[in-house]
Amino acid sequence: MNKSYFLEEVFDKINSSENPLSKGDYERCTFSFCDFSNFNFLGINFIDCEFVDCNLSLSKLNGLSFQNILFENCKMIGMNFENCNEFLLSFQFHSCILNHSTFYGLQIPKTIFRNSELKEVDFSNCNLNQSVFDNSNLSEAIFENTSLEKSDFRTAQNYSIHPESNKIKYAKFSIHGVAGLLYRYGIEIE
């Protein structure tokens, strides 16, 4: 089966249910206002691409390669990122909605989550060292056996991280967010 190669192309207002993406490699491409919800990305690789104002909710990521990808203002609810190809996996999220997604077991240090909704996201068994959670809502996000060393939570909100079951050495927290580290102890902070 022949795979296609797309370089520096712009894809605007694509609806994957009407016009699915071709299998192949997409390098330095931009996707704007596209609807990839429930789309199966099997056989597709993205390298140095940008997704802007796209809906990728509930898409299937089995074997998908995301290498140095920027998601901006995207809706990405219920995505199973742990099904991605882990080779050179890297991305950043700006103003995205990632609620109910999972990153279980991924090695994704230095990931940036900026101004994003991360409600009930599963980060269990992840390496998120040196990651940034800038002004992001982590309500009911799961951190269990997660490596968060040198990560920045200073402007993050609503997180609950148990220091004894996660690695948080040299992580940064604001004084206002310290309650998110002590919630399991039943301590009242006034």
Short mmCIF file of C-alpha atoms in Angstrom, two decimals:
data_model
loop_
_atom_site.label_atom_id
_atom_site.label_comp_id
_atom_site.label_asym_id
_atom_site.label_seq_id
_atom_site.Cartn_x
_atom_site.Cartn_y
_atom_site.Cartn_z
CA MET A 1 0.00 0.00 0.00
CA ASN A 2 1.40 3.39 -1.00
CA LYS A 3 1.60 6.05 1.64
CA SER A 4 1.36 9.71 0.75
CA TYR A 5 3.73 12.46 1.86
CA PHE A 6 2.50 16.01 2.55
CA LEU A 7 4.95 18.84 3.21
CA GLU A 8 4.04 22.36 4.42
CA GLU A 9 0.43 22.10 3.30
CA VAL A 10 -2.54 23.85 4.86
CA PHE A 11 -5.71 21.86 5.54
CA ASP A 12 -8.67 24.08 6.30
CA LYS A 13 -12.18 23.06 7.41
CA ILE A 14 -11.69 19.35 6.72
CA ASN A 15 -14.48 17.10 8.03
CA SER A 16 -13.05 13.61 8.38
CA SER A 17 -16.46 11.92 8.15
CA GLU A 18 -16.94 13.44 4.67
CA ASN A 19 -13.33 13.73 3.50
CA PRO A 20 -10.94 11.52 5.52
CA LEU A 21 -7.21 12.21 5.59
CA SER A 22 -5.05 9.98 3.43
CA LYS A 23 -2.73 7.56 5.18
CA GLY A 24 0.80 8.88 5.16
CA ASP A 25 3.21 11.40 6.60
CA TYR A 26 2.30 15.04 7.21
CA GLU A 27 5.31 17.26 7.88
CA ARG A 28 5.14 20.97 8.83
CA CYS A 29 1.46 21.05 7.90
CA THR A 30 -1.25 23.22 9.45
CA PHE A 31 -4.77 22.00 10.19
CA SER A 32 -7.33 24.76 10.88
CA PHE A 33 -11.00 24.43 11.85
CA CYS A 34 -10.98 20.70 11.05
CA ASP A 35 -13.33 18.11 12.52
CA PHE A 36 -11.52 14.85 13.20
CA SER A 37 -13.89 13.68 15.94
CA ASN A 38 -14.19 9.87 16.05
CA PHE A 39 -11.65 9.59 13.21
CA ASN A 40 -9.28 6.60 13.08
CA PHE A 41 -5.75 7.96 12.52
CA LEU A 42 -4.22 4.52 11.87
CA GLY A 43 -1.38 4.76 9.34
CA ILE A 44 -0.85 8.51 9.78
CA ASN A 45 2.21 10.34 11.12
CA PHE A 46 2.42 14.03 12.02
CA ILE A 47 5.80 15.76 12.28
CA ASP A 48 6.19 19.44 13.26
CA CYS A 49 2.50 20.15 12.57
CA GLU A 50 -0.02 22.58 14.07
CA PHE A 51 -3.68 21.95 14.82
CA VAL A 52 -5.64 25.17 15.36
CA ASP A 53 -9.33 25.32 16.33
CA CYS A 54 -9.82 21.62 15.55
CA ASN A 55 -12.05 18.98 17.12
CA LEU A 56 -10.26 15.67 17.69
CA SER A 57 -12.57 14.34 20.42
CA LEU A 58 -12.83 10.55 20.72
CA SER A 59 -10.50 10.01 17.75
CA LYS A 60 -8.60 6.73 17.59
CA LEU A 61 -4.84 7.14 18.00
CA ASN A 62 -3.60 3.55 17.60
CA GLY A 63 -0.05 3.76 16.26
CA LEU A 64 -0.39 7.46 15.40
CA SER A 65 2.87 9.39 15.54
CA PHE A 66 2.81 12.91 17.01
CA GLN A 67 6.29 14.43 16.79
CA ASN A 68 6.66 18.04 17.93
CA ILE A 69 3.00 18.98 17.54
CA LEU A 70 1.23 22.16 18.67
CA PHE A 71 -2.46 21.98 19.50
CA GLU A 72 -4.05 25.40 19.90
CA ASN A 73 -7.66 26.01 20.90
CA CYS A 74 -8.57 22.39 20.14
CA LYS A 75 -11.32 20.22 21.59
CA MET A 76 -9.77 16.84 22.48
CA ILE A 77 -12.18 15.14 24.86
CA GLY A 78 -11.78 11.45 25.67
CA MET A 79 -8.54 10.86 23.79
CA ASN A 80 -6.33 7.86 24.61
CA PHE A 81 -2.84 9.25 24.00
CA GLU A 82 -1.25 6.10 25.41
CA ASN A 83 -2.19 4.39 22.11
CA CYS A 84 0.14 6.71 20.16
CA ASN A 85 3.49 5.59 18.81
CA GLU A 86 5.88 6.61 21.59
CA PHE A 87 8.90 7.13 19.32
CA LEU A 88 9.79 10.86 19.52
CA LEU A 89 6.32 11.58 20.95
CA SER A 90 6.07 15.27 21.85
CA PHE A 91 3.37 17.88 21.83
CA GLN A 92 2.14 20.99 23.56
CA PHE A 93 -1.36 22.21 24.27
CA HIS A 94 -2.47 25.86 24.33
CA SER A 95 -6.07 26.69 25.28
CA CYS A 96 -7.27 23.13 24.67
CA ILE A 97 -10.02 21.05 26.25
CA LEU A 98 -8.58 17.62 27.10
CA ASN A 99 -11.15 16.48 29.65
CA HIS A 100 -11.50 12.72 30.22
CA SER A 101 -8.35 11.95 28.20
CA THR A 102 -5.55 9.63 29.26
CA PHE A 103 -1.78 9.80 28.97
CA TYR A 104 -1.25 6.61 31.01
CA GLY A 105 2.37 5.43 31.12
CA LEU A 106 3.77 7.86 28.55
CA GLN A 107 7.27 9.31 28.57
CA ILE A 108 6.42 12.94 27.75
CA PRO A 109 8.77 15.20 29.72
CA LYS A 110 8.78 18.94 29.02
CA THR A 111 5.17 18.95 27.84
CA ILE A 112 3.44 22.32 28.01
CA PHE A 113 -0.22 22.60 29.01
CA ARG A 114 -1.15 26.29 28.83
CA ASN A 115 -4.63 27.69 29.60
CA SER A 116 -6.13 24.22 29.16
CA GLU A 117 -8.92 22.15 30.71
CA LEU A 118 -7.54 18.85 32.05
CA LYS A 119 -10.51 17.67 34.10
CA GLU A 120 -10.37 13.98 35.03
CA VAL A 121 -7.30 13.39 32.86
CA ASP A 122 -5.24 10.29 33.77
CA PHE A 123 -1.51 10.98 34.10
CA SER A 124 -0.78 7.75 36.01
CA ASN A 125 2.68 6.21 35.51
CA CYS A 126 3.77 9.11 33.26
CA ASN A 127 7.08 10.85 33.06
CA LEU A 128 6.09 14.52 33.02
CA ASN A 129 9.39 15.86 34.37
CA GLN A 130 9.96 19.55 33.61
CA SER A 131 6.43 19.94 32.26
CA VAL A 132 4.46 23.17 32.63
CA PHE A 133 0.81 23.36 33.71
CA ASP A 134 0.35 27.08 33.13
CA ASN A 135 -3.07 28.40 34.15
CA SER A 136 -4.64 24.97 33.54
CA ASN A 137 -7.54 23.36 35.39
CA LEU A 138 -6.57 19.92 36.76
CA SER A 139 -9.81 19.18 38.61
CA GLU A 140 -9.94 15.46 39.47
CA ALA A 141 -6.89 14.73 37.29
CA ILE A 142 -5.16 11.50 38.35
CA PHE A 143 -1.51 11.59 39.35
CA GLU A 144 -0.43 8.15 40.60
CA ASN A 145 3.17 6.95 40.35
CA THR A 146 3.80 9.98 38.13
CA SER A 147 7.19 11.63 37.78
CA LEU A 148 6.71 15.39 38.07
CA GLU A 149 10.23 16.44 39.00
CA LYS A 150 11.00 20.07 38.13
CA SER A 151 7.46 20.56 36.76
CA ASP A 152 5.72 23.90 37.18
CA PHE A 153 2.29 24.04 38.86
CA ARG A 154 2.55 27.64 40.11
CA THR A 155 -0.46 28.88 38.12
CA ALA A 156 -2.34 25.56 37.82
CA GLN A 157 -5.69 25.17 39.58
CA ASN A 158 -7.60 22.40 41.34
CA TYR A 159 -4.87 19.77 41.33
CA SER A 160 -4.57 17.00 43.91
CA ILE A 161 -1.14 15.40 44.00
CA HIS A 162 -0.11 13.00 46.72
CA PRO A 163 3.62 13.58 47.45
CA GLU A 164 4.13 10.03 48.72
CA SER A 165 2.91 8.30 45.55
CA ASN A 166 4.46 10.68 42.99
CA LYS A 167 7.94 12.07 42.35
CA ILE A 168 7.77 15.84 42.88
CA LYS A 169 11.36 16.77 43.74
CA TYR A 170 12.12 20.37 42.70
CA ALA A 171 8.59 20.86 41.30
CA LYS A 172 7.24 24.39 41.67
CA PHE A 173 3.95 25.18 43.44
CA SER A 174 2.40 28.45 44.55
CA ILE A 175 1.61 29.05 48.21
CA HIS A 176 -2.08 29.17 47.23
CA GLY A 177 -1.89 25.72 45.66
CA VAL A 178 -0.20 23.93 48.55
CA ALA A 179 -3.59 22.55 49.65
CA GLY A 180 -3.52 20.39 46.51
CA LEU A 181 -0.54 18.55 48.01
CA LEU A 182 -2.12 18.02 51.42
CA TYR A 183 -5.70 17.01 50.57
CA ARG A 184 -5.25 13.33 51.61
CA TYR A 185 -4.15 14.27 55.09
CA GLY A 186 -7.44 15.94 56.05
CA ILE A 187 -5.63 19.13 57.05
CA GLU A 188 -7.55 22.39 57.11
CA ILE A 189 -5.61 25.35 55.78
CA GLU A 190 -6.96 28.81 56.50
#
